[in-house]
XYZ file of C-alpha atoms in Angstrom:
584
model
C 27.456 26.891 -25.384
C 26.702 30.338 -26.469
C 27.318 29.757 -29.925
C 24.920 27.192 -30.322
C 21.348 28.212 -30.831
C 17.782 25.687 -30.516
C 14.958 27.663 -31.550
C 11.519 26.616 -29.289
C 9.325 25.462 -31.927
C 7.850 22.239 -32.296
C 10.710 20.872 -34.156
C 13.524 22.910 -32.895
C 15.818 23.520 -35.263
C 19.913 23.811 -34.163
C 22.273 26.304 -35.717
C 26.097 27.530 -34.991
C 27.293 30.805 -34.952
C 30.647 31.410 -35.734
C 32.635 34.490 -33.857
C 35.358 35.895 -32.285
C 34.015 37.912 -30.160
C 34.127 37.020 -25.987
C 31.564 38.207 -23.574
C 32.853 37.070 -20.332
C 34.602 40.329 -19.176
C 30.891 41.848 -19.964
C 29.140 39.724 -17.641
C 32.368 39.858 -15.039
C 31.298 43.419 -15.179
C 27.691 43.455 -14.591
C 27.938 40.145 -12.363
C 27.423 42.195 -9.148
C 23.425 41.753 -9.935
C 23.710 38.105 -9.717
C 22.291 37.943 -6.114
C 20.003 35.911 -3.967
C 17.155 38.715 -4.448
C 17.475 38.858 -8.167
C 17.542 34.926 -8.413
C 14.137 34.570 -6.204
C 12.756 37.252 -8.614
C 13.910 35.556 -11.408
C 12.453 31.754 -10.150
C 8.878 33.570 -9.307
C 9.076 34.990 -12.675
C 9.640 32.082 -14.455
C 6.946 29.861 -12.428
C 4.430 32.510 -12.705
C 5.154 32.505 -16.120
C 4.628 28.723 -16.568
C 1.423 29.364 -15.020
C 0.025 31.816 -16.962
C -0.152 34.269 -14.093
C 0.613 37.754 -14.589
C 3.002 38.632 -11.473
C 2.028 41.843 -10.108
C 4.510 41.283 -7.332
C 2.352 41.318 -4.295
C 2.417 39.162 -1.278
C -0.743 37.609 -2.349
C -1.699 36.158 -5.776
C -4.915 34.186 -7.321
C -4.873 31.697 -8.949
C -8.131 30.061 -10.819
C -8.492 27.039 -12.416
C -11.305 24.384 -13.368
C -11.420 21.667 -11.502
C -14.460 18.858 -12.711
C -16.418 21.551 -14.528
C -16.057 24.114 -11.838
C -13.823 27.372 -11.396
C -11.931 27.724 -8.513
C -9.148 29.880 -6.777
C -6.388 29.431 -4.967
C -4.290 32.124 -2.719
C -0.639 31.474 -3.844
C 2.180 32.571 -1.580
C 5.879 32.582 -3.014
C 7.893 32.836 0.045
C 10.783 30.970 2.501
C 8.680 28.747 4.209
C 11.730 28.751 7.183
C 10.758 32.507 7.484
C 6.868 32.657 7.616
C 5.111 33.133 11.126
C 1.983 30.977 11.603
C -0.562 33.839 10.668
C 0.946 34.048 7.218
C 1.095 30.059 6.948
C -2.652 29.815 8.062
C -3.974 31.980 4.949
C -7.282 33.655 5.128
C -10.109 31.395 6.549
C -12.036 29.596 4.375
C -9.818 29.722 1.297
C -7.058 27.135 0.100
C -3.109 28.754 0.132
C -0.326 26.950 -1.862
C 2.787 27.987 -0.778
C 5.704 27.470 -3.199
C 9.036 27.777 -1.364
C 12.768 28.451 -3.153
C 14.800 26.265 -4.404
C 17.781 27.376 -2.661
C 18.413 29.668 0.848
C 21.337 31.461 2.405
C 24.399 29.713 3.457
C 24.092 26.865 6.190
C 20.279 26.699 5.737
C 18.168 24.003 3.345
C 15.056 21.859 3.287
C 15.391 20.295 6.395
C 14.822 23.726 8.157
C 11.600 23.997 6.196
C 10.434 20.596 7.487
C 11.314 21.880 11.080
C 9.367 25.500 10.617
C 6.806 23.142 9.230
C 6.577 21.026 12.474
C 6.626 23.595 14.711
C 3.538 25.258 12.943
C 0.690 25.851 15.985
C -1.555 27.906 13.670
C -4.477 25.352 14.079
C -5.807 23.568 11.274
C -5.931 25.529 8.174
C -6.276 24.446 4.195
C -2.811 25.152 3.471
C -0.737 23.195 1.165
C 3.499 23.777 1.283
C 5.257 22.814 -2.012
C 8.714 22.096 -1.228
C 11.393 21.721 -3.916
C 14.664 19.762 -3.677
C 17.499 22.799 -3.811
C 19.241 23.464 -6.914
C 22.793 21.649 -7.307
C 25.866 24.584 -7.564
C 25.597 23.890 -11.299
C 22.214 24.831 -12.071
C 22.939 27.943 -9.008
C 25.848 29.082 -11.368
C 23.333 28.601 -14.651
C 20.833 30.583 -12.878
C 23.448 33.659 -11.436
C 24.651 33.653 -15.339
C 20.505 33.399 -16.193
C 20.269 36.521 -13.893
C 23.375 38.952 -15.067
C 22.616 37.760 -19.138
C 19.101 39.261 -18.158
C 19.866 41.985 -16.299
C 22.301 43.805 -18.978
C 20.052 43.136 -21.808
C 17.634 45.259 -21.201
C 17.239 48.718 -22.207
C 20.734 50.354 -23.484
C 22.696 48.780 -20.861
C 24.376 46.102 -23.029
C 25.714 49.171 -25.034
C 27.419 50.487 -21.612
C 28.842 47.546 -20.936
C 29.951 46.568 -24.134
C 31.160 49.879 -25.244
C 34.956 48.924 -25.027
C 33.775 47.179 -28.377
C 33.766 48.092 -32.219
C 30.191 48.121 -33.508
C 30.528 44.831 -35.701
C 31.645 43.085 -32.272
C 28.647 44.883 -30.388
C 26.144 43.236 -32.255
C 27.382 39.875 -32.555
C 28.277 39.707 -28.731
C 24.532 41.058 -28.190
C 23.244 38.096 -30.362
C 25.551 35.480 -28.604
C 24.325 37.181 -24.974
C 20.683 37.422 -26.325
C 21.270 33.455 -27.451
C 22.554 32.277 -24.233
C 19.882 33.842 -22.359
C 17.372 31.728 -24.344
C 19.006 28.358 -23.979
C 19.448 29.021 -19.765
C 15.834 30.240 -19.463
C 14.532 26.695 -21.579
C 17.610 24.945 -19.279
C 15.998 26.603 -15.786
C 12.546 25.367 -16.847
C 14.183 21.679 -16.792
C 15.636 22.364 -13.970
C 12.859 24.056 -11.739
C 10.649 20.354 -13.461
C 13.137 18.828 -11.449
C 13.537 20.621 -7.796
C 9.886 20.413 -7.889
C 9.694 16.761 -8.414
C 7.833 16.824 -12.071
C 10.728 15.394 -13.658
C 13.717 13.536 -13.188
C 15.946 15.100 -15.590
C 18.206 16.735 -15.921
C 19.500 14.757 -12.641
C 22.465 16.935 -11.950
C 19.857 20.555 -11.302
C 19.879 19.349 -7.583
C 21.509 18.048 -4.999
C 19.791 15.952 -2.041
C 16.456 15.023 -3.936
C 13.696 15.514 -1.070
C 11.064 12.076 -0.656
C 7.827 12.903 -2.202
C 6.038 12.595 1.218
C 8.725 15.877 1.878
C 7.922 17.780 -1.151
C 4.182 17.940 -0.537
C 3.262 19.033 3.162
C -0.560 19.730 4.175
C -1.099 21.939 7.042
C -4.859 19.862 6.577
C -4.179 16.875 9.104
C -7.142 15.188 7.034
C -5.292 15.996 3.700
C -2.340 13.824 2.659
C -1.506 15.153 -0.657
C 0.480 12.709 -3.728
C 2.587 13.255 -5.542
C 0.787 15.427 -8.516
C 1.239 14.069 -12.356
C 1.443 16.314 -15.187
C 3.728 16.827 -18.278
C 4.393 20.272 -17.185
C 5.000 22.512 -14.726
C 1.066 23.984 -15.224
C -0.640 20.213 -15.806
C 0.927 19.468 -12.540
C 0.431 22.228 -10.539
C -3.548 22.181 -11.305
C -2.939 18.174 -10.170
C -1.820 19.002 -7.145
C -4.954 21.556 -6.828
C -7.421 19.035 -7.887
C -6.739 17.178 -4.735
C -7.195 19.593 -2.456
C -11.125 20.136 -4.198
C -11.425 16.779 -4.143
C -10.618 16.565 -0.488
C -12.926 19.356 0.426
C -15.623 18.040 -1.996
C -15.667 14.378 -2.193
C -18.997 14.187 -4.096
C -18.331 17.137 -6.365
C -19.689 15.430 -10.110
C -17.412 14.947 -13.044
C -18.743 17.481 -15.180
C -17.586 17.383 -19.069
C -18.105 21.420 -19.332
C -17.525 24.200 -17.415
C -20.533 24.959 -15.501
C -20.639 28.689 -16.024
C -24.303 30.607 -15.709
C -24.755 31.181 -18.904
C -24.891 27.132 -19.437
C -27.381 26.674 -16.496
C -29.183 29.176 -18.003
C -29.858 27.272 -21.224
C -30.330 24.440 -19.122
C -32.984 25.543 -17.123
C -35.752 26.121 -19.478
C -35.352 22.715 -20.879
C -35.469 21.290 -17.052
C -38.884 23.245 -16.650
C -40.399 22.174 -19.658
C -39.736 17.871 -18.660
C -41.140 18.704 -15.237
C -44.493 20.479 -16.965
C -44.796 17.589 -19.638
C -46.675 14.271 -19.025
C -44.408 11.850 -17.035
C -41.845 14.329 -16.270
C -40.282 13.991 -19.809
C -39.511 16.440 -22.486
C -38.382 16.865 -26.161
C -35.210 18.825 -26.278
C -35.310 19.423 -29.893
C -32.027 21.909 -30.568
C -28.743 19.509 -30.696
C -26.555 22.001 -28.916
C -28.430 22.435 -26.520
C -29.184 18.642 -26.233
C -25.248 18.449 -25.190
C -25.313 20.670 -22.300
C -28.511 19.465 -20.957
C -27.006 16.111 -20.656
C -23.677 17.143 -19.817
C -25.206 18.851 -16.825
C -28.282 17.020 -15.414
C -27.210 13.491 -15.272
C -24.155 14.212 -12.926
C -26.145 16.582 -10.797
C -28.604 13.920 -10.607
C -31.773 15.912 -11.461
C -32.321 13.610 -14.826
C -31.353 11.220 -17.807
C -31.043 11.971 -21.427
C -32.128 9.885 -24.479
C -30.972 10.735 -27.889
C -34.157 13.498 -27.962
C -35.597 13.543 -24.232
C -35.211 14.092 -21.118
C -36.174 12.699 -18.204
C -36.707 14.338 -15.028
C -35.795 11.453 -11.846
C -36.617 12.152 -8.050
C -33.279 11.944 -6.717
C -33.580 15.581 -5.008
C -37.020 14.841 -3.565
C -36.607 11.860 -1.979
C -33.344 13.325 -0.610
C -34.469 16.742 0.713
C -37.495 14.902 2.058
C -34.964 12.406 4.158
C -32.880 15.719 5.455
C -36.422 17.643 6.330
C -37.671 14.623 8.311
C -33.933 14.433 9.445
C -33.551 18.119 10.868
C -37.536 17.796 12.361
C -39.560 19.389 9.979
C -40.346 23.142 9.872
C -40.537 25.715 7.188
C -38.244 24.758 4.244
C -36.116 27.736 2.804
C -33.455 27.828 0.312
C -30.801 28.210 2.825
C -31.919 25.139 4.263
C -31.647 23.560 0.733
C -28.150 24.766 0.154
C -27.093 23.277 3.668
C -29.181 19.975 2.862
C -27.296 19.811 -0.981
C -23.844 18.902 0.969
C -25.535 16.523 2.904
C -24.103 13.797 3.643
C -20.987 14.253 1.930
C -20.115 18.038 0.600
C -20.828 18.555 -3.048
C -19.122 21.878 -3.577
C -22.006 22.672 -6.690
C -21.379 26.679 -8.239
C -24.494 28.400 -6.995
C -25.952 28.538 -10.156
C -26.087 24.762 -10.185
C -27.489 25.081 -6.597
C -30.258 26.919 -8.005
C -30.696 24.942 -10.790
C -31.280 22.000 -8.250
C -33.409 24.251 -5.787
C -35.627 25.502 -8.476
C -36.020 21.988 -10.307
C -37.354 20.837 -6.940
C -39.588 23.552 -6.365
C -41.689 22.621 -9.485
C -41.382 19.161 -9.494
C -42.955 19.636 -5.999
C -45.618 21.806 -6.366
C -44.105 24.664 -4.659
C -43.790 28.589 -5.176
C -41.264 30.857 -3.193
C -42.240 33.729 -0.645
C -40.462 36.495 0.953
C -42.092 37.245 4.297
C -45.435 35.840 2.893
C -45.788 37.561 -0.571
C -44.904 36.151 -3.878
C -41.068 35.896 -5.323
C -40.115 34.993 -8.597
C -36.385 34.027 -8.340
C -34.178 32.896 -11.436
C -30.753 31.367 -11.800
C -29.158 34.598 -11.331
C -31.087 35.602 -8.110
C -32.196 33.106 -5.584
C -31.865 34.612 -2.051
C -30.975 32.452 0.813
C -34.303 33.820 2.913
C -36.582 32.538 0.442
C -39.030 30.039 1.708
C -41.178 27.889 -0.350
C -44.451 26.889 0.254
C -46.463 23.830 -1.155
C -49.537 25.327 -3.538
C -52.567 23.364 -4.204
C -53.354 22.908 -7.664
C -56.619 23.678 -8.912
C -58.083 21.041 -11.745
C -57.318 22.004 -14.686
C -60.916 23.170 -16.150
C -60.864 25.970 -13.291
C -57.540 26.656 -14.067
C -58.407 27.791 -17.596
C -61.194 29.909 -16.512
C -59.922 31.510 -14.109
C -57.251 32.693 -16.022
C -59.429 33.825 -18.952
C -61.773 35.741 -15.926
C -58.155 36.785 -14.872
C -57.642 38.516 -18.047
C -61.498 39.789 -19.319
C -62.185 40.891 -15.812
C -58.907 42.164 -14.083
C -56.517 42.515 -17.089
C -53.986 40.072 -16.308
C -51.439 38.429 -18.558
C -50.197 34.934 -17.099
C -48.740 32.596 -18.018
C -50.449 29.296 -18.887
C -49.001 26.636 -17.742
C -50.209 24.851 -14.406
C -47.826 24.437 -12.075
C -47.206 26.318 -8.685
C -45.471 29.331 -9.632
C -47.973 30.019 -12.197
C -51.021 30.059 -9.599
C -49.288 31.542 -6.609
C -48.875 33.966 -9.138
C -52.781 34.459 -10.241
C -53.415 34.356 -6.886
C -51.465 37.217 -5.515
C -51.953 39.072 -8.553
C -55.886 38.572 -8.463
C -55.977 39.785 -4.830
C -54.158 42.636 -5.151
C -56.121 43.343 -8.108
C -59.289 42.807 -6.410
C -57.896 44.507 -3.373
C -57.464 47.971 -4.978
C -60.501 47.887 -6.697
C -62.784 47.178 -3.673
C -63.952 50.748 -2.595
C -64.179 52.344 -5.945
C -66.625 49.416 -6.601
C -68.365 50.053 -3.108
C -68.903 53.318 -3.839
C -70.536 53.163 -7.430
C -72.949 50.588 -5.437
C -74.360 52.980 -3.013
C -74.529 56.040 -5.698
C -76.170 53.637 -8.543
C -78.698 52.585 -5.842
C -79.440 56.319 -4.340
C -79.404 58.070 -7.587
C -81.822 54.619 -9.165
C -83.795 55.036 -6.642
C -84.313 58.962 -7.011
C -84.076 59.342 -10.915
C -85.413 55.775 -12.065
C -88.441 55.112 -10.433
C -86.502 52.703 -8.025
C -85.716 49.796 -10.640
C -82.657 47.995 -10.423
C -81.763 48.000 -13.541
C -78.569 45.795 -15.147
C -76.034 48.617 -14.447
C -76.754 47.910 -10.501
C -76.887 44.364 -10.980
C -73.387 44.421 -12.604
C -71.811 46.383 -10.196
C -73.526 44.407 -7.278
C -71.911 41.123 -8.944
C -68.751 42.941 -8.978
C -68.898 43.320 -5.603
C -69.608 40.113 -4.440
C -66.871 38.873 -6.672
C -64.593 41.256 -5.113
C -65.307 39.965 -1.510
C -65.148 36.279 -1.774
C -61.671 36.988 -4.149
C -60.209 38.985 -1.025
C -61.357 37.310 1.733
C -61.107 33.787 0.035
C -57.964 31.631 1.393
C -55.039 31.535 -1.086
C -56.086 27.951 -2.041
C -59.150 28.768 -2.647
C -58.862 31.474 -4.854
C -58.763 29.932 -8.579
C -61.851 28.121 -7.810
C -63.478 31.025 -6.501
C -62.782 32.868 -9.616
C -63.622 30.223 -11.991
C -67.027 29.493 -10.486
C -67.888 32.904 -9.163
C -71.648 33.474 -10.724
C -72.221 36.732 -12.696
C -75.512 37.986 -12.514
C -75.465 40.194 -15.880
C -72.506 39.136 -18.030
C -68.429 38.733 -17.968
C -68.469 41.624 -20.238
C -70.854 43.868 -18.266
C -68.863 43.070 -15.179
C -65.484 43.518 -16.490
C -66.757 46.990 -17.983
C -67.926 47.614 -14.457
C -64.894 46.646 -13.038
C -63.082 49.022 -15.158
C -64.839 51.999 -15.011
C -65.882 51.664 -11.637
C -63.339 55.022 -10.048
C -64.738 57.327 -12.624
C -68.522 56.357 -12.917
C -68.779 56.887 -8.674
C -66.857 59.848 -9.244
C -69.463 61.323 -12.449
C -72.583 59.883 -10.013
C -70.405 61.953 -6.912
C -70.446 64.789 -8.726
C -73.341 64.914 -10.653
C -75.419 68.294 -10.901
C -78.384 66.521 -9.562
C -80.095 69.773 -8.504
C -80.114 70.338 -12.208
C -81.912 67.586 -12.505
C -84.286 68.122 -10.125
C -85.445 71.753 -11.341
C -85.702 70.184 -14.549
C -88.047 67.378 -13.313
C -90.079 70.095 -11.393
C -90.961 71.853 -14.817
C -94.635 72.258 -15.778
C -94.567 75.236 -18.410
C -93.917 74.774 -22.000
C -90.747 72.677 -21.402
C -92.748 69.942 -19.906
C -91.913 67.220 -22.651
C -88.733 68.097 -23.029
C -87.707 67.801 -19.154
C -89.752 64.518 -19.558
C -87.420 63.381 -22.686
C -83.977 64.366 -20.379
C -85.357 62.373 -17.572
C -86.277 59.423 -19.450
C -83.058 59.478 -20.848
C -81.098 59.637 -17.129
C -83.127 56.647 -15.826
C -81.727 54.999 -19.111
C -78.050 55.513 -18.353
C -79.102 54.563 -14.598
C -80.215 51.867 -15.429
C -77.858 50.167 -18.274
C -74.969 48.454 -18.551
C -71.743 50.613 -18.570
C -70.813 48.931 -22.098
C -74.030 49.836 -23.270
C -74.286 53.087 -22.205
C -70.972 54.930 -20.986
C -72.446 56.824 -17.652
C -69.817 59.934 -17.543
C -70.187 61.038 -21.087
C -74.350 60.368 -21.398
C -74.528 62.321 -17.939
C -72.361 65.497 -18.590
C -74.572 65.401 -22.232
C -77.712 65.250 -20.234
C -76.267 68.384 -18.262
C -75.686 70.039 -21.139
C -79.153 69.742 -22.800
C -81.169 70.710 -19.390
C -79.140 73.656 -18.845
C -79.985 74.273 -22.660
C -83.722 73.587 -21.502
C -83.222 75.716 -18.725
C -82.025 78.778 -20.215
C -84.854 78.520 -23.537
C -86.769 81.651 -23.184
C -90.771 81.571 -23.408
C -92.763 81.693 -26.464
C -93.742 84.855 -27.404
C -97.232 85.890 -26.408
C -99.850 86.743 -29.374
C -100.835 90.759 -29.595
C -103.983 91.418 -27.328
């Protein structure tokens, strides 16, 4: 009754209004609207609307939900199932489709042709689920054409038109008693859809015909056979019904008590590295919050346990990747092959950030490091591509390990991290022998000058700046022709014949101190050397001071400075004109 309004609050409260004023002969007016595309319009709207989907009115909606801690998406197709051809039952391939038929169809038609369409489907196996309601009973069809004209006339001016054979005063109180009707049959149609879709059981007169349950819910899935779903609501029961089709496709997805989203795994991760790195595989987790996601995510993913402070890494995801490696015959192990062997034997369904969470969990608590086409990767949560192959890295002991990654820094300037484990030496390793790499012939060079220009300026002796850059040599070969595993030992124990300091000066300066030698005026040097006149002791003094920069360490004497100062002082020499000569 139009007079009678219940307000949708918690506690509804009911209230009368009183008028004389009639509104039939407006809706008798407008009632041409009332038709079967406005009332399919009208049902879409208020499911989608119960669902929290905006409608954008396309043939193809998506629908997302989370389903035991993970999103997912449906396609969702509102159509007459009796109508739709086998390619637009089957849905796109590897995606679920829910389609959610009418609760009513033209004249001489009803659910029993949908159950016929639905049996002649020959679209092959697809994951498509058909929601079929019971059809609305005439009463609810004549609550929804009134639903449909009461709708269609108040928007915009058009009541006004319609009502204009009315005094103002009567105007607004017929608006208010349309507006108030339109309220109660859109909270009545809710009921009623509850109903045709088998939610609810009342009101029992909104259909006629009730279909079976086994009816209602048809899988296109011959594996699938869908229940009834159980929910409050038309939204509670909808993401039911969805939560069986998940659980069909992933059987051994975990009950997870969050939503695994990657900003979570990314919390989680660091805490997971730092139990595999501590003694027994088990870590403090000292911040509370992040206490609760660490144990709302490892222990149902099976990479761990949590105490009240710790927690503890187990070898679930060894032992099992080592069973599906033996399994598939060995060969190289990549994280595609990891991904495959994560569903195995009964799909999982993990978000790929918990896929990488598990991949690189194993990959330290293994000892291994991941290459691309034999060279180094780092990966993360965020980026872990499927072509990545990891590779099992020795581990050096750990009194190497700390020298060579103090030799790593004095000598080479490199900043690694500490820790030993096999990410952290792949990466000295590759960073060592491309550091050793480039520095190879700029090293080779300053050899050959320091021994040629030695031998010319410095009386032959091999002093400590030729020593130094000899040892840097020989460091530089066994580093680059060493074997990957080898390579931290080689460091650490590598024998300097002068000092780390002289050699990592060496190393340094090696490019421009060949260059200086290169380039030298040595000619200079030798007129110099060659003088007998007055200048004698001072050419002496310039060429005792050469064989000293020859001949010392780089850090004690800086070569390219000291020489283009020795330059200087014997052109200086050079150019000093002769005493003048005494009167005869």
């Amino acid at each position: 009754i139009g007079e009678i309004r219940i307000t949708e609050d918690q506690n509804p409260v009911v209230s009368i209004q009183v008028t004389g004023v009639d509104i039939e002969p407006i809706l008798r007016a407008a009632e041409a609207n009332d038709n079967a595309g406005n009332r399919r319009k009208k049902i879409r709207e208020t499911l989608f609307e119960q669902l929290g989907i905006q409608d954008a009115g396309g043939l193809f909606t998506t629908y997302e939900f989370v389903c035991r801690g993970t999103r997912r998406e449906v396609e969702l197709l509102y159509e007459n199932v009796r109508e739709m051809t086998d390619d637009r039952l089957r849905g796109r391939s590897g995606a679920w489709s829910v389609v959610i038929d009418f609760p009513f169809d033209d004249a001489n038609f009803g659910p029993a042709d949908d159950l016929a369409r639905l049996g002649a489907y020959r679209g092959g196996d697809t994951r498509t689920l058909v929601w079929l309601p019971s059809f609305l009973s005439n009463k609810a069809l004549a609550d929804l054409g009134r639903l449909v004209v009461l709708d269609y006339i108040l928007q915009g001016d058009r009541f006004d038109n319609y009502a204009a054979h009315l005094s103002f005063v009567d105007r607004v109180q017929a608006r208010a008693l349309a507006r108030n009707q339109l309220d109660q049959l859109r909270i009545k149609l809710r009921s009623q859809l509850e109903v045709a879709y088998g939610i609810s059981t009342e009101p029992r007169d909104a259909v006629s015909n009730p279909l079976t349950a086994d009816q209602q819910f048809q899988s296109l899935d011959p594996t699938l056979s869908p229940r009834p779903p159980v929910g409050a609501e038309f939204r509670s029961a909808f993401e039911s019904l969805l939560g069986q089709l998940f659980a069909h496709q992933y059987p051994a997805h975990p009950e997870f008590d969050t939503e695994i989203k990657a900003s979570v795994i990314r919390k989680v991760w660091p805490e997971v590295q730092k139990a595999i790195e501590s003694p027994g595989q088990r870590g403090l987790v000292q911040d509370n919050a992040t206490r609760k996601l660490v144990r709302a995510v490892v222990s149902p993913s099976q990479l761990g346990q949590t105490t009240e402070t710790h927690l503890l890494i187990e070898p679930h995801w060894q032992s099992r990747f080592a069973q599906s490696h033996a399994r598939d015959g060995g060969g190289p192990i990549t994280v595609a092959r990891l991904r495959r062997w994560i569903d195995i034997p009964v799909p999982m369904g993990l978000p790929i950030e918990l896929q990488n969470l598990i991949i690189l969990a194993y990959a330290a608590s293994t000892n291994r490091r991941f290459t691309l086409r034999g060279g180094p990767v780092e990966p993360s949560i965020d980026s872990l591509p499927d072509e990545l192959a990891l590779q099992e890295q020795a581990l050096p002991n750990a009194a190497d390990w700390q020298t060579a990654l103090q030799r790593a820094a004095s000598l080479f300037g490199l900043t690694l991290a500490q820790t030993l484990n096999a990410a952290n030496v792949g990466r000295l390793v590759a960073e060592v022998k491309q550091a050793a790499s480039s520095k190879r012939e700029a090293v080779g060079r300053l050899v050959a000058q320091v021994r040629d220009r030695s031998k010319r300026y410095a009386a032959g002796a091999a002093g400590a700046r030729q020593q130094s850059a000899e040892s840097a040599q020989a460091l530089l070969a066994t580093l680059t022709q060493a074997a990957e595993g080898d390579v931290v030992t080689s460091l650490a124990t590598a024998t300097l014949i002068t000092s780390e300091a002289a050699v990592s000066r060496t190393l340094g300066q090696a490019q421009a101190c060949a260059d200086a030698l290169t380039n030298g005026n040595w000619q200079l040097f030798d007129v110099v050397r060659d003088l007998g006149d007055h200048r004698r002791d001072a050419a002496a003094g310039i060429m005792t001071r050469l064989a000293e920069v020859l001949t010392a360490d780089e850090h004690v004497v800086p070569l390219k400075s000291r020489l283009a100062e020795l330059e200087r002082d014997a052109m200086q020499l050079l150019a000093a004109a002769a005493p003048a000569q005494p009167p005869a």
